[in-house]
Tab-separated table of C-alpha atoms and ligand atoms in Angstrom:
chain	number	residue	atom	x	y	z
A	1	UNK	CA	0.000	0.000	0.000
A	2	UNK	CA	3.139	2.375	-0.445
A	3	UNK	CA	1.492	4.304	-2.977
A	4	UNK	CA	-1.415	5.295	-0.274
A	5	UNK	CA	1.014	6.797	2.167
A	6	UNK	CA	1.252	10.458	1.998
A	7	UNK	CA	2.960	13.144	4.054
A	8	UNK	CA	1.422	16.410	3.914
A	9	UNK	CA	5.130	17.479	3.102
A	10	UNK	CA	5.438	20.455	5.752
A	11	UNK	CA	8.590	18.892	7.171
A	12	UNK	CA	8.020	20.335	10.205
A	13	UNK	CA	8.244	16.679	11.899
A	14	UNK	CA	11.067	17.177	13.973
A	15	UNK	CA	10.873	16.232	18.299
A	16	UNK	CA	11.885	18.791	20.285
A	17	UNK	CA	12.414	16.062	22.494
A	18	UNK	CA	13.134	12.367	21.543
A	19	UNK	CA	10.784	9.525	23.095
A	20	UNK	CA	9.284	6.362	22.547
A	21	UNK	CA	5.938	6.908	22.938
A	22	UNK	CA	4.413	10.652	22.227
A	23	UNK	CA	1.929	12.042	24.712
A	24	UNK	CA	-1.107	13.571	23.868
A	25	UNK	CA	-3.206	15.775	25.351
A	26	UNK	CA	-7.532	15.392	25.088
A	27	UNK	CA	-9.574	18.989	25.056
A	28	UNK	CA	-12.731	18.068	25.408
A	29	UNK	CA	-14.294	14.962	27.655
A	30	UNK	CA	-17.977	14.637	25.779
A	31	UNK	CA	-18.632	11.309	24.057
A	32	UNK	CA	-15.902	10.814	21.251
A	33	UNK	CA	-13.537	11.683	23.520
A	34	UNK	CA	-14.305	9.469	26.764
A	35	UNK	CA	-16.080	6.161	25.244
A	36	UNK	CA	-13.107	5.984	21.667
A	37	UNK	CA	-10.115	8.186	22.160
A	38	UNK	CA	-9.338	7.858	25.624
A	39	UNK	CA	-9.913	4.169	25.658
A	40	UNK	CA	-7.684	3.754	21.662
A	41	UNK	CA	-5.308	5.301	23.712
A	42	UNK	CA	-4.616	2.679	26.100
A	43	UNK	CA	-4.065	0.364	22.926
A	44	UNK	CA	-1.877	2.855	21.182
A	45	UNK	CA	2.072	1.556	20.445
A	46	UNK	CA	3.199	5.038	19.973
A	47	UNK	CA	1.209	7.619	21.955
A	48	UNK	CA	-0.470	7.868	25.067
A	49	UNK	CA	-2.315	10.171	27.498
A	50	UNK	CA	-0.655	12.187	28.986
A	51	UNK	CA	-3.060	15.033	29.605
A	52	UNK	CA	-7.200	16.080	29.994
A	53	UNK	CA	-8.199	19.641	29.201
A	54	UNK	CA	-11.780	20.468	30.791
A	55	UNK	CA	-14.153	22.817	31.494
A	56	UNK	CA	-15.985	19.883	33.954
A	57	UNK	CA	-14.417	19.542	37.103
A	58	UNK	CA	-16.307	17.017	38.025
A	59	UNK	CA	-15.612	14.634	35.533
A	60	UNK	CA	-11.497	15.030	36.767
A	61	UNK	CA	-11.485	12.549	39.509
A	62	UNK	CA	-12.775	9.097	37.309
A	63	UNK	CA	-10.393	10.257	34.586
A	64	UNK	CA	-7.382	10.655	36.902
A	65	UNK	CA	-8.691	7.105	37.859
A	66	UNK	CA	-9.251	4.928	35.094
A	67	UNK	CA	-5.967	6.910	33.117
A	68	UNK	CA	-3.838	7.132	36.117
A	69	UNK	CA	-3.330	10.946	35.413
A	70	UNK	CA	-2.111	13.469	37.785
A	71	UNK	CA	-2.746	17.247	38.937
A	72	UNK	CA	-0.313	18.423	36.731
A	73	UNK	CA	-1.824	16.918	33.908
A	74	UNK	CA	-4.995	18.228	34.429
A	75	UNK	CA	-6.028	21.442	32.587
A	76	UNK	CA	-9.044	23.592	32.010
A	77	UNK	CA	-9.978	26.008	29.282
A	78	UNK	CA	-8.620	28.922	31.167
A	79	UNK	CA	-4.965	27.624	31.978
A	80	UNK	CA	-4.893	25.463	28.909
A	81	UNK	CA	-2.138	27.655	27.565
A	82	UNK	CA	0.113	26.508	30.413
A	83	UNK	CA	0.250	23.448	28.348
A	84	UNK	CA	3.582	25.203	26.843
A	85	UNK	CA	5.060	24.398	30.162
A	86	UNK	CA	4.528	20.728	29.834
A	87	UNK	CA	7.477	18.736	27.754
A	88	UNK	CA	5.472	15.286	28.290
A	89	UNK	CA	2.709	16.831	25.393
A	90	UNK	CA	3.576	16.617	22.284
A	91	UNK	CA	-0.024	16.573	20.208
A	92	UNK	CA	-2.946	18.581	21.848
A	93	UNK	CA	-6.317	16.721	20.224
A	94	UNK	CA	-9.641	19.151	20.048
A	95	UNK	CA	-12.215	17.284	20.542
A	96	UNK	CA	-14.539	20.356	21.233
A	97	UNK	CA	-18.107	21.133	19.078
A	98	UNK	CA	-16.844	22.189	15.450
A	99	UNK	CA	-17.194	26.164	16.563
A	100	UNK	CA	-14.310	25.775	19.070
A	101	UNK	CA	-12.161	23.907	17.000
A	102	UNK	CA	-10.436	27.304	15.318
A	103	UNK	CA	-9.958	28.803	18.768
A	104	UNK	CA	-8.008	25.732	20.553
A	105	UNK	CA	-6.281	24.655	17.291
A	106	UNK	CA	-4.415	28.074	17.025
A	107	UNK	CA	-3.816	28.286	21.201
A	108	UNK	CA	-2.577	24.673	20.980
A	109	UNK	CA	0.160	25.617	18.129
A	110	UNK	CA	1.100	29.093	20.185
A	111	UNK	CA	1.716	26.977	23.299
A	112	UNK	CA	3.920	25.523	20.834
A	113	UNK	CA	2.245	21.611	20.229
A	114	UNK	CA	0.894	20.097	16.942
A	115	UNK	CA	-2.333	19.198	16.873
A	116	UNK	CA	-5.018	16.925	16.176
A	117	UNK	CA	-8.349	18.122	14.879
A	118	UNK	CA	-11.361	16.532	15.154
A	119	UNK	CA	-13.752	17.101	12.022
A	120	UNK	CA	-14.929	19.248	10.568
A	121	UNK	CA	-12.251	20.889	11.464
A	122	UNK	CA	-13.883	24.472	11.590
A	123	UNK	CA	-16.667	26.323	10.534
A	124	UNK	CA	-15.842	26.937	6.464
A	125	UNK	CA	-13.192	27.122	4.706
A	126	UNK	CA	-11.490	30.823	5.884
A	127	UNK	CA	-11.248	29.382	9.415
A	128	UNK	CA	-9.775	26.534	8.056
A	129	UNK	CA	-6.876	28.190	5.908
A	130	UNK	CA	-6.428	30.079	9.224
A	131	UNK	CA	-5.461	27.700	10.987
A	132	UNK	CA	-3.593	25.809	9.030
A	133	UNK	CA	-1.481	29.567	8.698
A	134	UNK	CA	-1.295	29.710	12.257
A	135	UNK	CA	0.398	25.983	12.489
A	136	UNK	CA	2.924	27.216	9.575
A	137	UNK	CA	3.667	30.376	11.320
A	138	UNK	CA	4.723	28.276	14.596
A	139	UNK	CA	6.607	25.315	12.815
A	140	UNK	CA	3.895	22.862	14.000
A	141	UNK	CA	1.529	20.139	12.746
A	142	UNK	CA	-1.809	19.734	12.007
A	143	UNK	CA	-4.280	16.567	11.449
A	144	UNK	CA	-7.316	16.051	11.005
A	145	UNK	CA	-9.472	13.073	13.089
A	146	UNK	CA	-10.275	10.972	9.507
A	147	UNK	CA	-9.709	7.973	11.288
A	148	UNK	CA	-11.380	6.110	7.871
A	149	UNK	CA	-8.369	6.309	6.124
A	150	UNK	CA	-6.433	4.013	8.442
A	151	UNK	CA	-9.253	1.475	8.271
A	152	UNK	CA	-8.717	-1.847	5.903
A	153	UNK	CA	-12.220	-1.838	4.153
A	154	UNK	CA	-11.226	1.794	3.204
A	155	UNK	CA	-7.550	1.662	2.572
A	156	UNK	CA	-7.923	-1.833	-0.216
A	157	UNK	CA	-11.073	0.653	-1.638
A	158	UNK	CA	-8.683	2.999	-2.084
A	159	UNK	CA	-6.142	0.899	-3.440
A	160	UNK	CA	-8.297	-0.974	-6.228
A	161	UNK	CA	-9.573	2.021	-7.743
A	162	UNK	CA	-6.046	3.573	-8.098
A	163	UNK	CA	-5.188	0.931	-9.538
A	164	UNK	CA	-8.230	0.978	-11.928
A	165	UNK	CA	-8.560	-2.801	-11.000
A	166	UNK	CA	-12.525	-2.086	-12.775
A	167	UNK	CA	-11.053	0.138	-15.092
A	168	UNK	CA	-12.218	3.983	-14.908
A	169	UNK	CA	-14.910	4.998	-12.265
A	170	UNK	CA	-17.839	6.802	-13.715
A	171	UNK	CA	-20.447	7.353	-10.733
A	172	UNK	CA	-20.040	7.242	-6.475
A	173	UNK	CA	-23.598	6.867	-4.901
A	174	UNK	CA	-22.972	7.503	-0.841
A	175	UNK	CA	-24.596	8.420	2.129
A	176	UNK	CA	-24.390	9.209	6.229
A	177	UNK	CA	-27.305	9.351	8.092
A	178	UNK	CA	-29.032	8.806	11.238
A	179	UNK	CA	-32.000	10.132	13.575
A	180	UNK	CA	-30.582	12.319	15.889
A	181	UNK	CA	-32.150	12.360	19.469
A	182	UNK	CA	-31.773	14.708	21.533
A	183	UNK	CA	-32.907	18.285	20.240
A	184	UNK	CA	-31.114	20.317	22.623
A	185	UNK	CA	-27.260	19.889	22.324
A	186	UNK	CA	-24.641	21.739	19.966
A	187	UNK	CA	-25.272	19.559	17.194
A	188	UNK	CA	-28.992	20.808	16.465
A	189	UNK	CA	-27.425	24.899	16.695
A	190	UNK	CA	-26.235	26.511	13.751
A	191	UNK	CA	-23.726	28.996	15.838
A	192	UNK	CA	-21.963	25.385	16.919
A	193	UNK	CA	-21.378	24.331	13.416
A	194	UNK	CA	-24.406	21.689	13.695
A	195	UNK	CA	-26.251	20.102	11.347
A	196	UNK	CA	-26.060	16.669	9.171
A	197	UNK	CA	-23.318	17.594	6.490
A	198	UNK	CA	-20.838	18.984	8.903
A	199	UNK	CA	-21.426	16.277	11.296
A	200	UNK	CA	-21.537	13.002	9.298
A	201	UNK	CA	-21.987	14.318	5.412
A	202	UNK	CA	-18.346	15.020	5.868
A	203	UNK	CA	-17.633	11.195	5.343
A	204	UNK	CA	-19.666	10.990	2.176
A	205	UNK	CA	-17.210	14.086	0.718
A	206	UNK	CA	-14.118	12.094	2.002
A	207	UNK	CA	-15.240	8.899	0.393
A	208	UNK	CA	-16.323	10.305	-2.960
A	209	UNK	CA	-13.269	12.334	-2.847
A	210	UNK	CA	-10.423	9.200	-1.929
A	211	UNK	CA	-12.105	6.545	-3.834
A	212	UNK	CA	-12.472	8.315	-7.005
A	213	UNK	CA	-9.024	10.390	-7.017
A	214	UNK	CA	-10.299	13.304	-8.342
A	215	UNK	CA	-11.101	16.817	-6.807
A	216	UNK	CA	-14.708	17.963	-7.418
A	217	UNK	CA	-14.916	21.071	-9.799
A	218	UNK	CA	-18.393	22.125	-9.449
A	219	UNK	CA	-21.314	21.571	-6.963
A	220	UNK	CA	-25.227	20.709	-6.758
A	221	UNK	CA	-27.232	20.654	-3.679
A	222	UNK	CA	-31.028	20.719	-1.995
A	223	UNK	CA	-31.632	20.369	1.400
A	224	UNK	CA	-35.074	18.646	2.563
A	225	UNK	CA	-36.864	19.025	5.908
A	226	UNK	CA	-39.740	17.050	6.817
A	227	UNK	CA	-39.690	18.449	10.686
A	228	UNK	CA	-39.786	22.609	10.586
A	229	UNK	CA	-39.525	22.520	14.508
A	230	UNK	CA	-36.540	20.681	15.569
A	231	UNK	CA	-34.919	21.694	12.700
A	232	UNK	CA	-35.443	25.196	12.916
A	233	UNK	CA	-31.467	25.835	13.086
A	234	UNK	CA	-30.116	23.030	11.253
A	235	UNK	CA	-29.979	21.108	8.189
A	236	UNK	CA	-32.180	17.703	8.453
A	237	UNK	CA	-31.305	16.108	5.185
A	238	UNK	CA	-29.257	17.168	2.022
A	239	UNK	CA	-28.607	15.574	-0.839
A	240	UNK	CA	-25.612	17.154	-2.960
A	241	UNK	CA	-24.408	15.725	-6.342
A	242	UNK	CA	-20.542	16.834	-7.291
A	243	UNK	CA	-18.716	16.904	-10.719
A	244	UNK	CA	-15.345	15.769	-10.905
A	245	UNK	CA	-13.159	16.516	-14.027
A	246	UNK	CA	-12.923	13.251	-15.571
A	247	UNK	CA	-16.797	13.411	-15.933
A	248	UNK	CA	-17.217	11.301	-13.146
A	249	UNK	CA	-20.105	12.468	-10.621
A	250	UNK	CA	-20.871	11.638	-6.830
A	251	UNK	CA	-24.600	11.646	-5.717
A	252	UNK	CA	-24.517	12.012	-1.895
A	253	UNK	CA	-26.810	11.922	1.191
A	254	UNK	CA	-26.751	13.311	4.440
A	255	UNK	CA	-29.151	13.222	7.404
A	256	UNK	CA	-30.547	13.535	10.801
A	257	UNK	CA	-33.474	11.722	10.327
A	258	UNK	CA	-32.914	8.750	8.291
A	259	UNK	CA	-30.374	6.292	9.016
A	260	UNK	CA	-28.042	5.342	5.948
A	261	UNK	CA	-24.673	4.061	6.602
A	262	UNK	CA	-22.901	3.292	3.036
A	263	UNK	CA	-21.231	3.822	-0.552
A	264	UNK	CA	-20.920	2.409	-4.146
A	265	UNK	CA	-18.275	3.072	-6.225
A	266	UNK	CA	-19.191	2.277	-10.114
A	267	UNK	CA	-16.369	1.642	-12.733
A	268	UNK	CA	-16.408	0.252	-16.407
A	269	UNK	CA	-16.011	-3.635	-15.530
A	270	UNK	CA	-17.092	-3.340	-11.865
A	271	UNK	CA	-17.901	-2.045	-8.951
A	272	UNK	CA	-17.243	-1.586	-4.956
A	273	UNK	CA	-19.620	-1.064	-2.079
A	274	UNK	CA	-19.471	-0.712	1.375
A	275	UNK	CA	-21.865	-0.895	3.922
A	276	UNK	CA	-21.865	0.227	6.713
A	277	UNK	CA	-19.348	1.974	5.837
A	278	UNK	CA	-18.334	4.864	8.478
A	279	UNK	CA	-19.061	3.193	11.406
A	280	UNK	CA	-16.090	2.802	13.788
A	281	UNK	CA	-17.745	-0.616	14.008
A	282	UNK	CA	-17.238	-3.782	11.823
A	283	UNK	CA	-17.259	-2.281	8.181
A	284	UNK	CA	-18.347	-4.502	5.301
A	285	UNK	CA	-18.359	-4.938	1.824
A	286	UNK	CA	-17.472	-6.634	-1.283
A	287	UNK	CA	-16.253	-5.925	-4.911
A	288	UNK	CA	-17.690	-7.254	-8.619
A	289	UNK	CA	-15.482	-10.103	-7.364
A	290	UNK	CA	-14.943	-11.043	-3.434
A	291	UNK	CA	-16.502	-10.249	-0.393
A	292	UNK	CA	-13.865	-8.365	1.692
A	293	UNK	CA	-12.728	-10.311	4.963
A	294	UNK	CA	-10.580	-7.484	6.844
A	295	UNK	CA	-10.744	-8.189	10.951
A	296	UNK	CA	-12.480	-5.489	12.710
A	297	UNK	CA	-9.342	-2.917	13.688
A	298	UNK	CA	-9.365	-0.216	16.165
A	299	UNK	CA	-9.465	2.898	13.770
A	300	UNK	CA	-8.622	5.416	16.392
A	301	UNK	CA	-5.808	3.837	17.761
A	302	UNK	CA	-4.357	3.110	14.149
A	303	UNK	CA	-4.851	7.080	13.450
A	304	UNK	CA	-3.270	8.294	16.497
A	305	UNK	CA	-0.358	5.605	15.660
A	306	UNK	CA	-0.021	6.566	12.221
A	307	UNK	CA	0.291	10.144	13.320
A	308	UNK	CA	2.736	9.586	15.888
A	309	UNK	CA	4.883	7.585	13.842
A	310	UNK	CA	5.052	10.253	11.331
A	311	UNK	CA	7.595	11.883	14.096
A	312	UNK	CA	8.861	8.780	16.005
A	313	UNK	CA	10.210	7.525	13.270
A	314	UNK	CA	9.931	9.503	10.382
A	315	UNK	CA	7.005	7.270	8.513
A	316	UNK	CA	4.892	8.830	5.833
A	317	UNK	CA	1.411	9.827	7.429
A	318	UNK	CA	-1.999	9.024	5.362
A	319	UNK	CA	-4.170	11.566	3.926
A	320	UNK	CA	-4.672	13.306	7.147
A	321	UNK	CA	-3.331	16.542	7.730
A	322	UNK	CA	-4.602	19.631	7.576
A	323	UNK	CA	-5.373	20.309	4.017
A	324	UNK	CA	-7.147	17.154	3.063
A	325	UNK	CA	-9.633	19.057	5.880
A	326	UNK	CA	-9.558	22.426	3.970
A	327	UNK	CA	-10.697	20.854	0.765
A	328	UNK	CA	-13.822	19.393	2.725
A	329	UNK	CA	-14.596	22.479	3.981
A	330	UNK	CA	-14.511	24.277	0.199
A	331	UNK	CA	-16.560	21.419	-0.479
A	332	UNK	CA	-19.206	21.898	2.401
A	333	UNK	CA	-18.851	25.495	1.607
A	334	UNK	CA	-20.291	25.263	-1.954
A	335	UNK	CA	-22.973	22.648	-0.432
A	336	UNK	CA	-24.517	25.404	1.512
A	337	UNK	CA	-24.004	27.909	-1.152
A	338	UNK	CA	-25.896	25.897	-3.275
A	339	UNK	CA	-28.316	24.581	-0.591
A	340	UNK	CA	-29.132	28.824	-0.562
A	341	UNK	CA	-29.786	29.392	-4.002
A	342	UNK	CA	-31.840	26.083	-4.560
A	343	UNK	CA	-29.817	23.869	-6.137
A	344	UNK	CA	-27.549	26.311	-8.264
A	345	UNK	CA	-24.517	24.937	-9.772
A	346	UNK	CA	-21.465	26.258	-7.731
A	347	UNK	CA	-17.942	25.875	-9.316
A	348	UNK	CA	-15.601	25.167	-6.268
B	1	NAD	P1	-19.920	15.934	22.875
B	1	NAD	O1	-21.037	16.916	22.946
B	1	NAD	O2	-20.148	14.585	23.423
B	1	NAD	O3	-18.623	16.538	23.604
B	1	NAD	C1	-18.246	17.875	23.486
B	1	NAD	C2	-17.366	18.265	24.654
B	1	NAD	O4	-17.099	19.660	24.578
B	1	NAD	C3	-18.052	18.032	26.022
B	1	NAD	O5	-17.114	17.503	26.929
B	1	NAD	C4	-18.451	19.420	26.461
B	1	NAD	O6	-18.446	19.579	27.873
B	1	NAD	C5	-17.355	20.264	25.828
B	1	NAD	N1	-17.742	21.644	25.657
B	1	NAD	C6	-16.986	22.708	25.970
B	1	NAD	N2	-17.628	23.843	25.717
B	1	NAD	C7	-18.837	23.511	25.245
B	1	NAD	C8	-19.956	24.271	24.835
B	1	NAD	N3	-19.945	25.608	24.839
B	1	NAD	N4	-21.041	23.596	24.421
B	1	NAD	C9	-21.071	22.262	24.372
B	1	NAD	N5	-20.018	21.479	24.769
B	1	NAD	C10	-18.916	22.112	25.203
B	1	NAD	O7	-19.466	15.866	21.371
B	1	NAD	P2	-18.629	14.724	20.657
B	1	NAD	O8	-19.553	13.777	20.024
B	1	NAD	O9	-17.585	14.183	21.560
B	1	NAD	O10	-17.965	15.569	19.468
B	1	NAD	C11	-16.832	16.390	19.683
B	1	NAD	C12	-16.084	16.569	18.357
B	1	NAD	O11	-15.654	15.293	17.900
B	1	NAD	C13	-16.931	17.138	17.227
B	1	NAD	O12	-16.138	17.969	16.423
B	1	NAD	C14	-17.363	15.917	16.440
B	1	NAD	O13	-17.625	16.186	15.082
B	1	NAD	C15	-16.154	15.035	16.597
B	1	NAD	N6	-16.468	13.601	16.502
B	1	NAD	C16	-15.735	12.843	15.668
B	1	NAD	C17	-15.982	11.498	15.530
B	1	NAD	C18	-15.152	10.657	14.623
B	1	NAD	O14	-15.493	9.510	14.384
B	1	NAD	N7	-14.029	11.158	14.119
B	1	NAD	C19	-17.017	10.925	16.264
B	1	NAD	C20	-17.759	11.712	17.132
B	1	NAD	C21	-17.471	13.065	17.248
């Protein structure tokens, strides 16, 4: 898979300090963080926690617990930038809603860290150059949490169609959906950077975008709502179609009322699909040909890995830094553009 592995080619991979293992630092303890991060990290080979930034203090004492932490690894949103202080972090990972993402990224590279995003990794596509700038300016990293791309189902995808093994692809069908519960948290408010396509539409992009091997060059989308009320703020369900320059084109799906889980990639002689497909789950799927038998993995842990190996030991990283995110957000960018002038054809 050698020809999959790509460094973002920064070069800024160099340790201040030498070490086996790299520590990172969580900011944020809501769900992703607590029941998949925290948890991958005990499984990691070449990172581990080494630090909890909070704005909870109640939630401090089963963390110091269950990760054997101490005070001086313990931060909060005021002192975070004290984190310059501590040599045992090397990555700071925001794991924040998507509004708070700019704001920690660019503290996390002044207090002189690199960083690990989660998605989307900001609001559009201007906060995103941002920070990207702001990692540049201090000689630091930045990734973004696409924890797909270290997953088998995903990675042998990947490799078949750059290898044309069904000669050229034509058409990507995809979607990411589910019913969303609970009306009150960040995810149903706009100012949060909620809403299906940010949240879980961002997958369909990636996939469309890796599998096929193309950048979109122009835009179609119409969002849907079937519930006015709870999705007052929010986008409930979009469906975007994207040309790419071969004259390939991407239908996609989004939602937060219908659960869809999945993609098909169509070539000359054959095809690939996956479903599910994003889950952090077991991931199926099969070809024109076989039935794909990967074990399940443990994406996180292989992300963080991949990551730190990039400056352990000098290892190509996947498609995961910093500008893979900014072309998602141009892309989600357009998607709303369109979404606003129903259904207009945007050139990205
Ligand atoms: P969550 O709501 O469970 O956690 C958010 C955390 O931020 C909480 O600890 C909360 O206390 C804290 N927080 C600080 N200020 C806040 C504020 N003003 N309002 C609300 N919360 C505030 O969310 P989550 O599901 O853990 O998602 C966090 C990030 O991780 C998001 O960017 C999300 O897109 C991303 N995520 C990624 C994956 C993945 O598979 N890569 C999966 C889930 C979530």
């Amino acid at each position: 898979m050698g020809a999959l592995t790509l460094s973002n080619g920064f070069g800024r991979n160099v340790l201040s300090n030498p070490k086996k293992k790299l520590g990172i630092a969580l900011v944020g303890l809501g769900n992703y963080a607590t029941r998949q991060l925290a948890p991958a990290l005990l499984e990691t080979n070449s990172c581990e926690l080494k630090g909890i930034v909070t704005g909870t203090p109640s939630k401090i004492a089963q963390w110091k617990k269950t990760y054997d932490l101490k005070d001086h690894q313990i931060y909060n949103y005021d002192n975070f930038d004290s984190i310059a202080k501590n040599d045992e972090i090397d990555i700071v990972y925001i794991v924040l809603p998507n509004n708070m993402h700019k704001e920690f990224t660019i503290r996390a590279f002044e207090a002189g860290k690199h960083v690990i995003c989660e998605k989307p990794m900001a609001m559009n596509a201007e906060e995103a150059a941002e920070m990207i700038l702001s990692g540049e300016k201090a000689n630091r990293e930045l990734f973004i949490g696409y924890r797909l791309h270290y997953e088998p189902h995903h990675r042998e995808s990947i490799r078949l169609c750059r290898e044309g093994a069904f000669g050229k692809i034509k058409f990507f069908e995809g979607g990411f959906g589910f019913r969303l519960g609970n009306p009150n948290q960040w995810r149903m408010k706009k100012a949060y950077g909620g809403g299906a396509l940010m949240d879980v539409g961002i997958y369909v992009i990636q996939a469309a975008r890796y599998t096929m091997g193309e950048e979109p060059i122009a835009v179609s989308a119409k969002e849907f709502k079937t519930d006015l009320v709870k999705f007052d703020e929010v986008d409930e369900l979009i469906t975007w179609q994207m040309e790419f320059p071969s004259g390939a084109v991407a239908n996609c799906t989004t939602s937060f009322s219908a659960s869809t889980n999945h993609f098909f990639v169509a070539a000359e002689k054959g095809f690939i699909r996956l479903s599910p497909a994003y889950t952090y789950g077991k991931i199926s799927g099969f070809t024109k040909d076989t039935t794909f038998e990967f074990n399940q993995v443990n994406q996180q842990a292989l992300h963080m890995d991949g990551i730190s190996d990039y400056f352990l030991k000098g290892q190509p990283h996947l498609n995961v830094g910093g500008d893979e995110g900014l072309r998602d957000m141009k892309i989600i960018d357009a998607i709303f553009a369109s979404v606003n002038q129903n259904g207009k054809r945007i050139l990205i």
